[in-house]
Coordinates of C-alpha atoms in Angstrom, one line a residue:
Chain A
M1 CA 108.5 128.5 86.8
K2 CA 105.6 129.7 88.3
I3 CA 104.3 127.4 91.0
T4 CA 100.5 125.9 89.8
K5 CA 98.4 123.5 91.3
A6 CA 99.0 121.0 88.2
H7 CA 102.8 120.8 90.1
I8 CA 101.4 120.1 93.4
N9 CA 100.8 116.0 94.4
K10 CA 98.5 115.4 97.4
L11 CA 100.6 112.7 99.7
E12 CA 97.7 112.5 102.0
D13 CA 95.4 115.0 104.1
Y14 CA 97.2 117.7 104.8
L15 CA 100.4 116.7 103.1
W16 CA 101.5 118.3 99.8
E17 CA 104.7 117.6 97.8
I18 CA 106.5 119.6 94.8
P19 CA 108.3 116.7 93.3
K20 CA 112.1 116.6 93.1
S21 CA 111.8 116.6 88.9
F22 CA 110.2 120.4 89.3
K23 CA 113.3 122.0 88.8
P24 CA 116.5 120.5 88.6
Q25 CA 118.7 122.1 90.9
M26 CA 116.4 120.4 93.3
R27 CA 117.9 117.6 95.5
V28 CA 114.7 116.6 97.4
P29 CA 110.9 117.1 97.0
A30 CA 109.6 120.1 98.5
R31 CA 106.2 119.4 101.3
V32 CA 103.6 121.6 102.6
L33 CA 101.9 120.9 105.3
A34 CA 98.5 122.3 105.1
S35 CA 95.1 122.2 104.2
E36 CA 93.5 122.8 100.9
P37 CA 92.6 126.2 101.8
L38 CA 95.7 127.3 103.2
L39 CA 97.4 125.6 100.6
D40 CA 95.4 128.1 98.4
A41 CA 96.3 131.2 100.5
I42 CA 99.8 130.1 100.3
M43 CA 100.4 130.3 96.9
E44 CA 99.2 133.8 96.9
D45 CA 102.6 135.0 97.7
R46 CA 106.5 133.8 96.6
S47 CA 106.6 130.9 99.9
L48 CA 106.8 127.9 97.4
A49 CA 109.1 129.4 95.0
Q50 CA 111.6 130.0 98.0
L51 CA 110.7 126.7 99.2
V52 CA 111.5 124.9 96.0
N53 CA 114.9 126.9 96.3
V54 CA 115.5 125.6 99.6
A55 CA 115.2 121.9 98.3
S56 CA 118.7 122.8 96.7
L57 CA 120.8 123.0 99.5
P58 CA 123.8 121.0 99.5
G59 CA 123.3 117.8 102.0
I60 CA 119.5 118.5 102.4
V61 CA 117.9 115.3 103.2
G62 CA 114.0 114.0 103.3
A63 CA 112.5 117.0 101.9
S64 CA 112.4 120.8 102.4
L65 CA 109.1 121.5 104.4
V66 CA 107.3 124.4 105.2
M67 CA 104.4 124.5 107.9
P68 CA 100.8 125.8 107.5
D69 CA 101.5 129.4 108.7
V70 CA 104.6 130.0 106.1
H71 CA 104.8 133.1 104.5
E72 CA 107.5 134.7 102.3
G73 CA 110.4 135.7 103.8
Y74 CA 113.9 136.4 102.1
G75 CA 115.6 133.4 100.7
F76 CA 114.0 130.5 103.0
P77 CA 110.2 131.2 103.9
I78 CA 109.3 131.8 107.5
G79 CA 108.0 128.4 108.9
G80 CA 110.7 126.5 106.9
V81 CA 112.4 123.3 107.8
A82 CA 115.8 122.0 106.3
A83 CA 117.5 119.2 107.5
T84 CA 120.9 118.3 106.2
S85 CA 123.4 116.0 107.0
Y86 CA 125.7 115.7 109.5
P87 CA 128.6 116.9 109.8
E88 CA 129.2 117.7 106.0
G89 CA 125.9 119.1 105.1
A90 CA 125.5 122.5 104.5
I91 CA 124.7 124.9 107.3
S92 CA 123.2 127.9 106.1
P93 CA 122.1 131.5 108.5
G94 CA 119.5 131.9 106.2
G95 CA 117.7 128.9 107.6
I96 CA 118.0 130.4 110.9
G97 CA 117.0 133.8 110.2
Y98 CA 118.7 137.3 111.6
D99 CA 116.5 137.1 114.8
I100 CA 118.9 134.2 115.9
N101 CA 116.5 132.4 118.4
C102 CA 113.4 134.4 118.2
G103 CA 111.0 132.0 120.4
V104 CA 108.2 132.3 122.8
R105 CA 107.7 131.3 126.6
L106 CA 104.7 130.8 128.5
M107 CA 104.5 131.9 132.4
V108 CA 101.4 130.8 134.6
S109 CA 100.5 132.4 137.3
D110 CA 97.9 131.0 139.8
Q111 CA 95.1 133.6 139.5
K112 CA 91.9 133.1 137.9
I113 CA 90.8 136.2 135.1
H114 CA 87.4 137.0 137.1
T115 CA 89.9 138.0 140.2
I116 CA 91.8 140.4 138.1
R117 CA 89.7 141.6 135.3
D118 CA 89.4 145.5 137.4
N119 CA 93.4 145.6 137.6
L120 CA 94.1 144.8 133.8
E121 CA 94.4 148.3 132.6
E122 CA 96.6 149.0 135.4
L123 CA 98.5 145.8 134.7
A124 CA 99.2 146.7 131.1
K125 CA 100.8 150.2 131.5
E126 CA 102.8 148.8 134.6
L127 CA 103.9 146.3 131.8
Y128 CA 104.6 148.8 129.8
A129 CA 106.4 150.7 132.1
Q130 CA 108.7 148.0 133.7
I131 CA 109.7 146.1 130.1
P132 CA 111.5 148.6 127.5
S133 CA 109.9 148.1 124.2
G134 CA 110.1 149.7 120.9
M135 CA 113.2 150.5 119.2
G136 CA 116.1 152.4 120.4
K137 CA 114.8 152.2 124.1
G138 CA 117.5 150.6 125.9
G139 CA 117.2 148.0 128.9
Q140 CA 118.3 148.9 132.6
I141 CA 121.5 146.2 132.3
R142 CA 124.6 147.4 130.6
L143 CA 127.0 144.3 130.0
S144 CA 130.4 144.7 131.1
S145 CA 132.8 142.9 128.1
K146 CA 133.1 140.1 130.6
D147 CA 129.6 139.8 131.6
M148 CA 128.4 139.5 127.6
D149 CA 131.3 136.8 127.4
T150 CA 129.3 134.8 130.0
V151 CA 125.7 135.9 128.8
L152 CA 126.5 134.4 125.4
S153 CA 128.4 131.2 127.2
K154 CA 126.1 130.7 129.3
G155 CA 122.5 132.0 128.2
A156 CA 119.6 131.8 131.0
Q157 CA 122.2 131.2 133.9
W158 CA 123.7 134.1 133.8
A159 CA 120.4 135.6 134.7
V160 CA 119.9 133.5 137.4
A161 CA 123.3 133.5 138.7
N162 CA 122.7 137.9 138.7
G163 CA 119.4 138.2 140.2
Y164 CA 117.3 138.1 137.4
G165 CA 115.9 134.9 136.8
A166 CA 114.8 131.8 139.2
E167 CA 116.8 128.3 139.3
E168 CA 113.7 126.5 138.5
D169 CA 112.8 128.0 135.4
L170 CA 116.2 126.8 133.5
A171 CA 114.3 122.8 133.5
F172 CA 111.4 124.4 131.4
M173 CA 113.5 126.0 128.7
E174 CA 114.3 124.3 125.3
S175 CA 118.0 123.3 125.5
K176 CA 117.7 124.1 129.4
G177 CA 118.4 128.0 127.8
R178 CA 121.9 127.1 126.8
L179 CA 123.5 125.9 124.0
P180 CA 127.0 124.2 124.9
N181 CA 128.8 124.9 121.6
A182 CA 128.5 129.0 122.1
D183 CA 132.0 130.5 121.5
P184 CA 131.8 134.5 122.3
S185 CA 135.2 134.8 120.6
M186 CA 133.5 133.9 117.2
V187 CA 130.7 136.8 117.9
S188 CA 131.9 140.5 116.4
D189 CA 132.6 143.6 118.4
M190 CA 129.9 145.2 116.8
A191 CA 127.3 142.4 117.9
K192 CA 128.7 142.6 121.3
K193 CA 128.2 146.4 121.0
R194 CA 124.6 146.2 119.9
G195 CA 123.4 143.9 122.5
S196 CA 125.3 145.2 125.3
N197 CA 122.1 147.5 126.6
Q198 CA 119.4 145.0 125.0
L199 CA 118.8 142.3 127.7
G200 CA 115.6 142.6 129.3
T201 CA 114.1 144.6 125.5
I202 CA 111.4 142.8 123.5
G203 CA 112.0 145.6 120.3
S204 CA 109.3 145.8 118.1
G205 CA 107.7 144.5 114.7
N206 CA 105.9 141.0 116.0
H207 CA 107.2 141.2 119.2
F208 CA 105.2 141.7 122.7
V209 CA 104.4 140.6 126.2
E210 CA 100.7 139.5 126.4
V211 CA 98.3 138.6 129.2
D212 CA 95.7 135.6 128.6
Y213 CA 93.5 133.5 130.5
V214 CA 93.0 129.8 129.6
E215 CA 90.0 129.8 127.5
E216 CA 89.2 126.3 127.0
I217 CA 91.3 123.0 127.6
Y218 CA 91.3 120.3 125.4
D219 CA 93.4 117.6 126.8
D220 CA 92.7 117.2 130.6
D221 CA 96.0 115.1 131.1
I222 CA 98.2 116.9 129.6
A223 CA 96.9 120.3 130.6
E224 CA 97.4 119.1 134.1
A225 CA 100.7 118.1 133.7
F226 CA 101.7 121.4 131.9
G227 CA 99.9 123.2 134.9
L228 CA 97.1 124.6 132.9
Y229 CA 93.5 124.8 134.2
E230 CA 90.4 126.9 132.8
G231 CA 90.4 130.8 133.5
Q232 CA 94.0 130.4 135.0
V233 CA 95.8 134.2 133.9
V234 CA 99.1 133.1 132.1
V235 CA 101.6 135.3 129.9
L236 CA 103.3 135.1 126.5
I237 CA 106.6 136.5 126.0
H238 CA 107.6 136.9 122.2
T239 CA 111.1 138.1 121.4
G240 CA 114.7 137.3 120.5
S241 CA 118.5 137.8 120.4
R242 CA 118.1 141.5 119.1
G243 CA 120.0 143.3 117.5
L244 CA 123.4 141.0 118.6
G245 CA 121.5 138.2 117.0
H246 CA 121.0 140.3 114.0
Q247 CA 124.3 141.5 113.7
V248 CA 126.0 137.9 113.9
A249 CA 123.6 136.8 111.1
T250 CA 124.5 139.7 109.0
D251 CA 128.5 139.3 109.8
Y252 CA 128.6 135.3 108.7
I253 CA 125.9 135.8 105.8
R254 CA 128.4 138.3 104.5
K255 CA 131.3 136.0 105.2
M256 CA 129.7 132.6 103.7
M257 CA 129.0 134.9 100.6
S258 CA 132.3 134.8 99.6
A259 CA 133.4 131.3 101.2
M260 CA 131.0 129.4 99.2
A261 CA 133.1 129.2 96.2
N262 CA 135.5 127.6 98.2
Y263 CA 133.4 124.5 98.1
N264 CA 132.2 125.1 94.9
I265 CA 128.5 125.8 96.3
E266 CA 125.9 127.6 94.2
V267 CA 122.6 128.7 95.7
P268 CA 119.2 130.2 93.7
D269 CA 119.0 132.9 95.9
R270 CA 121.6 134.7 97.7
E271 CA 120.3 134.3 100.9
L272 CA 120.5 130.9 100.7
C273 CA 124.4 130.9 101.3
C274 CA 125.9 128.1 103.0
V275 CA 128.9 126.4 103.6
P276 CA 129.5 122.7 104.9
F277 CA 129.0 122.4 108.6
N278 CA 132.3 120.9 109.5
S279 CA 134.1 123.8 107.5
S280 CA 135.9 126.5 109.4
E281 CA 133.3 129.1 108.5
G282 CA 130.6 126.6 109.1
Q283 CA 131.6 125.9 112.6
D284 CA 132.8 129.6 113.4
Y285 CA 128.9 130.2 111.8
F286 CA 127.4 127.5 114.2
K287 CA 129.5 128.7 117.5
A288 CA 128.3 132.0 116.9
M289 CA 125.0 131.1 116.6
C290 CA 124.8 129.2 119.6
A291 CA 126.2 132.3 121.4
A292 CA 123.4 134.6 120.1
A293 CA 120.8 132.0 121.0
N294 CA 122.2 131.8 124.6
F295 CA 121.8 135.7 124.5
A296 CA 117.9 135.2 123.6
W297 CA 117.5 132.7 126.2
C298 CA 118.9 135.3 128.9
N299 CA 117.0 138.5 127.5
R300 CA 113.5 136.0 127.7
E301 CA 114.7 135.5 131.1
V302 CA 115.4 138.7 131.6
I303 CA 111.8 140.2 130.5
S304 CA 110.5 137.3 132.8
W305 CA 111.9 139.3 135.8
E306 CA 110.8 142.4 134.8
V307 CA 107.1 140.9 134.1
R308 CA 107.5 139.3 137.6
T309 CA 108.2 142.7 139.2
A310 CA 105.4 144.4 137.4
W311 CA 103.1 141.5 138.4
Q312 CA 104.3 142.2 142.4
N313 CA 104.0 146.1 141.7
I314 CA 99.9 145.4 141.1
F315 CA 99.5 142.4 143.1
G316 CA 101.8 142.2 145.8
P317 CA 104.7 140.3 146.6
D318 CA 103.4 136.6 147.1
I319 CA 101.7 136.0 143.8
P320 CA 103.8 133.2 141.9
L321 CA 104.6 133.2 138.2
K322 CA 106.0 130.1 136.6
L323 CA 107.8 129.1 134.1
M324 CA 105.7 126.7 131.7
Y325 CA 108.0 126.4 128.9
D326 CA 110.4 128.7 126.5
V327 CA 110.8 127.5 123.1
A328 CA 113.0 128.8 120.2
H329 CA 111.2 129.1 116.4
N330 CA 114.8 130.4 114.9
I331 CA 117.5 128.3 115.3
A332 CA 119.5 125.3 113.9
K333 CA 119.9 121.9 116.2
I334 CA 122.0 118.5 115.6
E335 CA 119.1 116.0 116.1
T336 CA 118.9 112.4 115.3
H337 CA 115.9 111.6 112.7
K338 CA 115.3 108.7 110.4
V339 CA 116.3 109.2 107.4
N340 CA 115.6 106.9 104.7
G341 CA 114.7 104.2 107.3
Q342 CA 117.7 104.9 109.2
E343 CA 118.4 106.8 112.0
A344 CA 120.9 109.7 111.2
E345 CA 122.2 112.8 112.9
V346 CA 121.3 115.8 110.8
I347 CA 121.6 119.6 111.2
V348 CA 117.7 121.0 111.8
H349 CA 117.3 124.3 110.7
R350 CA 114.0 125.6 112.1
K351 CA 113.0 129.4 110.3
G352 CA 109.5 130.1 111.7
A353 CA 109.5 126.6 113.1
T354 CA 109.1 125.3 116.5
R355 CA 110.2 121.9 117.4
A356 CA 107.5 119.6 118.9
F357 CA 109.2 116.6 119.9
G358 CA 106.6 113.9 121.3
P359 CA 106.7 111.8 124.7
G360 CA 109.9 110.2 126.0
F361 CA 111.9 112.9 124.5
E362 CA 115.1 112.8 127.4
E363 CA 115.8 116.8 127.6
L364 CA 111.8 117.4 128.7
P365 CA 111.2 118.1 132.8
L366 CA 110.1 114.7 134.3
I367 CA 106.6 116.0 134.7
Y368 CA 106.3 116.6 130.7
K369 CA 107.9 113.8 129.5
D370 CA 105.0 111.4 129.2
H371 CA 103.1 114.0 127.2
G372 CA 105.4 115.6 124.8
Q373 CA 107.5 118.8 124.7
P374 CA 105.2 122.1 124.7
V375 CA 104.6 123.9 121.9
I376 CA 103.6 127.7 122.2
I377 CA 101.6 129.0 119.1
P378 CA 100.9 132.8 119.6
G379 CA 98.0 134.2 117.6
S380 CA 97.4 138.3 117.1
M381 CA 96.6 140.3 119.5
G382 CA 93.0 140.3 119.3
T383 CA 92.7 136.4 118.9
C384 CA 94.0 133.7 120.4
S385 CA 96.9 131.9 121.0
Y386 CA 97.4 128.0 121.7
V387 CA 99.4 125.5 123.6
L388 CA 100.3 122.2 122.0
A389 CA 102.3 119.1 122.8
G390 CA 104.5 117.3 120.4
T391 CA 104.0 114.1 119.2
A392 CA 105.8 111.1 118.0
K393 CA 104.5 111.7 114.4
S394 CA 106.2 115.2 114.4
R395 CA 109.4 112.9 114.1
E396 CA 108.2 111.0 111.0
L397 CA 106.9 114.2 108.9
T398 CA 108.8 117.2 109.9
F399 CA 111.9 116.1 111.4
G400 CA 110.0 116.9 114.9
S401 CA 108.7 120.5 114.3
C402 CA 105.4 122.2 114.0
C403 CA 104.2 125.7 113.6
H404 CA 105.2 128.8 115.0
G405 CA 102.4 131.4 114.7
A406 CA 99.3 132.3 112.8
G407 CA 102.1 133.5 109.8
R408 CA 101.3 136.6 108.5
R409 CA 98.7 137.2 106.0
L410 CA 98.8 141.3 105.0
S411 CA 102.0 143.4 104.3
R412 CA 102.5 146.1 106.7
T413 CA 101.6 148.8 104.3
A414 CA 98.3 147.0 103.4
A415 CA 97.4 146.6 107.2
K416 CA 98.3 150.1 107.7
K417 CA 95.9 150.9 104.7
Q418 CA 93.2 149.2 106.3
V419 CA 93.5 149.7 110.0
N420 CA 92.5 152.9 111.8
A421 CA 94.8 151.8 114.7
P422 CA 93.3 154.1 117.5
V423 CA 89.9 152.9 116.7
L424 CA 91.1 149.5 116.7
K425 CA 92.5 150.1 120.2
E426 CA 89.3 151.5 121.3
R427 CA 87.6 148.3 120.5
L428 CA 89.6 145.8 121.5
K429 CA 89.3 147.7 124.8
D430 CA 85.7 147.3 124.7
E431 CA 86.2 143.5 124.0
G432 CA 88.4 143.4 127.2
I433 CA 91.8 143.7 125.6
F434 CA 93.9 146.9 127.1
I435 CA 96.6 147.2 124.5
E436 CA 99.9 149.4 125.3
A437 CA 102.1 150.2 122.1
G438 CA 104.7 152.7 121.3
S439 CA 103.1 153.9 118.5
F440 CA 99.9 153.3 116.5
K441 CA 101.7 152.4 113.3
G442 CA 103.2 149.5 115.2
I443 CA 99.6 148.6 116.4
A444 CA 97.9 148.6 112.9
E445 CA 101.1 146.6 111.7
E446 CA 100.3 143.5 114.2
A447 CA 96.4 143.9 113.8
P448 CA 94.5 140.6 113.9
I449 CA 93.3 141.4 109.6
A450 CA 97.1 141.2 109.0
Y451 CA 97.0 137.4 110.2
K452 CA 95.9 134.3 108.9
D453 CA 93.2 132.5 111.3
V454 CA 95.3 130.7 113.8
N455 CA 92.4 128.4 114.4
M456 CA 92.8 127.1 110.7
V457 CA 96.9 126.8 111.3
V458 CA 96.4 125.0 114.4
D459 CA 93.6 122.6 113.3
T460 CA 95.8 121.9 110.6
V461 CA 98.7 120.8 112.9
R462 CA 96.5 118.7 115.0
E463 CA 94.6 116.6 112.1
S464 CA 98.2 116.0 111.1
G465 CA 98.8 114.6 113.9
I466 CA 102.1 116.2 114.7
A467 CA 100.9 118.2 117.4
K468 CA 98.0 117.8 120.4
R469 CA 95.8 120.7 121.1
V470 CA 96.1 121.4 125.1
A471 CA 94.9 124.7 125.8
K472 CA 93.4 128.1 124.4
L473 CA 94.6 131.5 125.4
R474 CA 92.9 134.7 125.0
P475 CA 94.5 137.5 125.2
V476 CA 93.5 140.6 127.8
A477 CA 96.2 143.0 127.9
V478 CA 99.1 143.4 125.2
V479 CA 102.7 145.7 125.4
K480 CA 103.9 146.1 122.0
G481 CA 106.9 148.0 120.8
Chain B
M1 CA 110.3 157.3 90.9
W2 CA 114.0 156.8 93.1
I3 CA 112.9 155.4 95.9
E4 CA 109.7 153.1 95.8
Y5 CA 108.3 150.8 98.6
L6 CA 107.0 147.6 96.8
P7 CA 104.3 144.6 98.2
H8 CA 105.7 141.5 100.7
T9 CA 103.9 140.0 103.1
A10 CA 106.2 140.7 106.2
D11 CA 109.1 142.5 105.5
I12 CA 109.9 145.7 103.1
R13 CA 111.0 146.0 99.2
M14 CA 112.1 148.7 98.6
K15 CA 113.1 149.9 94.9
I16 CA 115.6 152.8 94.0
R17 CA 117.4 154.3 91.2
G18 CA 120.1 156.4 90.4
K19 CA 121.4 157.9 87.7
T20 CA 125.0 157.1 88.7
L21 CA 125.9 154.6 91.3
E22 CA 126.6 157.5 93.7
T23 CA 123.0 158.6 93.7
L24 CA 122.1 154.8 93.8
F25 CA 123.9 154.2 96.9
R26 CA 122.6 157.6 98.5
N27 CA 119.0 157.0 97.7
G28 CA 119.4 153.8 99.1
I29 CA 120.4 155.2 102.6
I30 CA 117.6 157.9 102.4
G31 CA 115.0 154.9 101.7
M32 CA 116.6 153.4 104.7
G33 CA 116.6 156.2 106.7
H34 CA 112.6 156.7 105.8
I35 CA 111.8 153.2 107.3
L36 CA 113.9 154.4 110.6
K37 CA 111.7 157.2 110.9
E38 CA 109.3 158.3 108.3
G39 CA 110.4 161.9 106.8
F40 CA 113.7 162.1 108.8
C41 CA 115.9 162.4 105.6
E42 CA 113.5 164.8 103.9
K43 CA 113.8 167.4 106.4
R44 CA 117.0 167.1 107.6
M45 CA 120.2 169.0 106.1
S46 CA 122.3 169.4 108.8
S47 CA 124.1 166.8 110.8
D48 CA 125.4 166.4 114.0
L49 CA 127.1 163.2 113.7
S50 CA 130.0 161.9 110.8
L51 CA 131.7 158.6 110.7
K52 CA 134.2 157.1 107.8
I53 CA 133.0 153.7 106.8
H54 CA 135.1 150.9 104.5
V55 CA 133.4 148.7 102.6
E56 CA 134.6 145.7 100.4
S57 CA 132.3 143.0 98.7
S58 CA 132.7 140.7 95.7
D59 CA 130.5 142.4 93.2
T60 CA 128.5 145.7 93.2
T61 CA 125.0 144.2 94.3
C62 CA 126.7 142.9 97.3
L63 CA 128.7 146.2 97.9
L64 CA 125.2 148.0 98.0
V65 CA 123.6 145.3 100.5
D66 CA 127.1 145.2 102.6
F67 CA 126.9 149.4 102.7
L68 CA 123.3 149.5 104.3
S69 CA 124.4 146.8 106.5
E70 CA 127.2 148.7 107.4
V71 CA 125.0 152.3 108.0
L72 CA 122.8 150.4 109.5
S73 CA 124.7 149.0 112.2
A74 CA 126.1 152.6 112.8
S75 CA 122.5 153.9 113.1
Y76 CA 122.2 151.4 115.9
T77 CA 125.4 151.9 118.0
E78 CA 125.0 155.5 117.2
K79 CA 121.6 156.0 117.9
S80 CA 121.6 158.1 114.8
I81 CA 119.9 158.1 111.4
F82 CA 122.4 158.7 108.7
C83 CA 120.9 160.8 105.1
K84 CA 124.3 162.2 103.9
V85 CA 126.8 160.6 102.1
D86 CA 130.6 161.6 100.3
F87 CA 132.1 158.9 98.4
L88 CA 135.5 159.2 98.8
T89 CA 136.1 156.0 96.6
L90 CA 133.2 153.7 94.5
D91 CA 134.0 151.3 92.3
S92 CA 132.1 148.3 91.5
S93 CA 133.4 146.3 94.6
E94 CA 134.9 148.5 97.5
I95 CA 133.6 151.9 98.8
L96 CA 135.1 154.4 101.1
A97 CA 132.9 157.4 102.6
E98 CA 131.9 159.4 105.0
I99 CA 128.4 159.3 106.2
H100 CA 126.6 162.3 108.0
G101 CA 123.5 161.5 110.3
M102 CA 121.5 163.1 113.2
R103 CA 120.9 161.4 116.8
V104 CA 117.6 160.2 117.4
E105 CA 115.5 159.5 120.4
V106 CA 113.9 156.3 118.9
F107 CA 113.6 154.6 115.7
E108 CA 110.2 154.4 114.5
E109 CA 110.8 150.9 112.9
E110 CA 113.1 148.3 113.9
I111 CA 115.3 147.2 110.7
K112 CA 116.8 143.5 111.9
A113 CA 119.1 143.2 108.8
V114 CA 119.2 144.4 104.6
T115 CA 119.0 141.2 103.1
Y116 CA 120.7 140.2 99.6
H117 CA 117.6 138.7 98.2
E118 CA 116.5 140.1 95.2
A119 CA 119.0 142.6 95.4
D120 CA 120.6 143.1 92.0
V121 CA 122.2 146.4 90.8
H122 CA 122.1 146.8 87.0
K123 CA 121.1 149.5 84.2
C124 CA 117.9 149.7 83.1
E125 CA 116.7 152.5 80.2
G126 CA 119.9 154.4 81.5
L127 CA 119.1 154.3 85.1
W128 CA 121.1 152.2 87.7
E129 CA 118.5 150.2 90.0
S130 CA 118.0 147.5 92.4
V131 CA 115.4 146.3 94.8
V132 CA 116.5 145.9 98.5
V133 CA 114.2 143.7 101.0
F134 CA 114.6 144.4 104.8
D135 CA 113.8 142.1 107.3
I136 CA 111.5 143.6 109.5

């Protein structure tokens, strides 16, 4: 049945609900966090049909949820959150995605934009030279089998121990850059082979390394705690677990497809395949997913080392780049949330959604603890990005989750038809944004026109109260695959 | 049209058809090769790498997706695009095949995975067909 506005109830400003009665298979309602114009845009693709399907997952609690940057995916929508009861509720690899622990980090310099304007083109070229990007380009590191297992167990700690990272970075990563449940023996040889030369690479698609400056501060206290100030030069990195994570997801989705029958589970879309978390298949996947997540944190740390190398080559050895924070937006975590008024452990699947815990969260570095977890929202290469801070209300509304980006609006094909990439590159250069990319095709597919208005997305999460705006970032140099 | 690319907001939705299951699966790898490098499989008649693959799945739809996933993984580990396939066995749940490809310097597109979403191998007006959605 096609979903229309008539099927959707407005619960409060920015929160909409498709009731459980909409479809017999739904175990919980489906909720959309969006302004009305964004909801109208969301209804143009199949996001809501997919959200309704997610509401049928075994053990799902509360509601299936999508953030305002949602778009159609495969099985789960991108920008979705689903919490299932721990330990017997479902774990679904499709609820995490193929790019396990795809995420974003923000590094901050102590330079102001006006001091480096003349170096931007040279800096973009140097970043492009230092950071392998695009498909088929391996990184500088070749992992032995033993080192691969250490990366999968230790995450970003491996990079630090081997001279590719900074010890002080670790405290500023979600889960401190390492999930303890990882078991490298649950990762296939094929996955390890695919990842063996991919540490320090960003890949292609919407992944990037971007130099920005802080254009506007919205909350002085939080910005000060996060170390942000107007005019400051910062670096955004967006990538994940590369081919290793893609293969882990492929391997386990295939396994779960046949294992589901053992648990009498039927799902409306094969990509929602799942098993009980506490089943042997569920545990094997969770341990492999944690290992792939660790690979991703290590990857982003090695890329940071490459960024620092490029920085030193342009600006000299004494210009530090500190890690502000690193967040995952494709992951499953066991967390405690209120379910039906009671505190309960749940398995939170976030696929294209960012954890956004409020003040007091014990994992946060001491200097952030009173302000909430940093949430980093990349926009598109020609618009802007945001730094937000999580709030207590995110726990009430969205299992402590927030949006993860602007969200795609146009298909890649449509973007390529509408965008003349060489012209766009020159136009952006005229605006002071230098792009280095492997192909014009990649520039066209990721053009600003292909994305929703990130300002509308961020306004929605701010006005709904699940995150506070802290700073707006404006791009000046972009490296893409 | 034996291979068509349909609209999808973020990923690639491909529709393939074939007079036989063999041609459907063959069009699957040609269509996937086209995404990895546009036009690559149209030009390449020869190959410099052959691999044997064996896939078993619960049904024909899963077999198509699992087969394409195996070929995709081989593409990445061998840095090759496979445009040709000889089937030694192909039934509703098992494939034994030799795939033939050419090495490439770089791929133009990164396919993260072949998904089961919307895949459904069935006959329509005498032709086998299915949609395959690739995560990009």
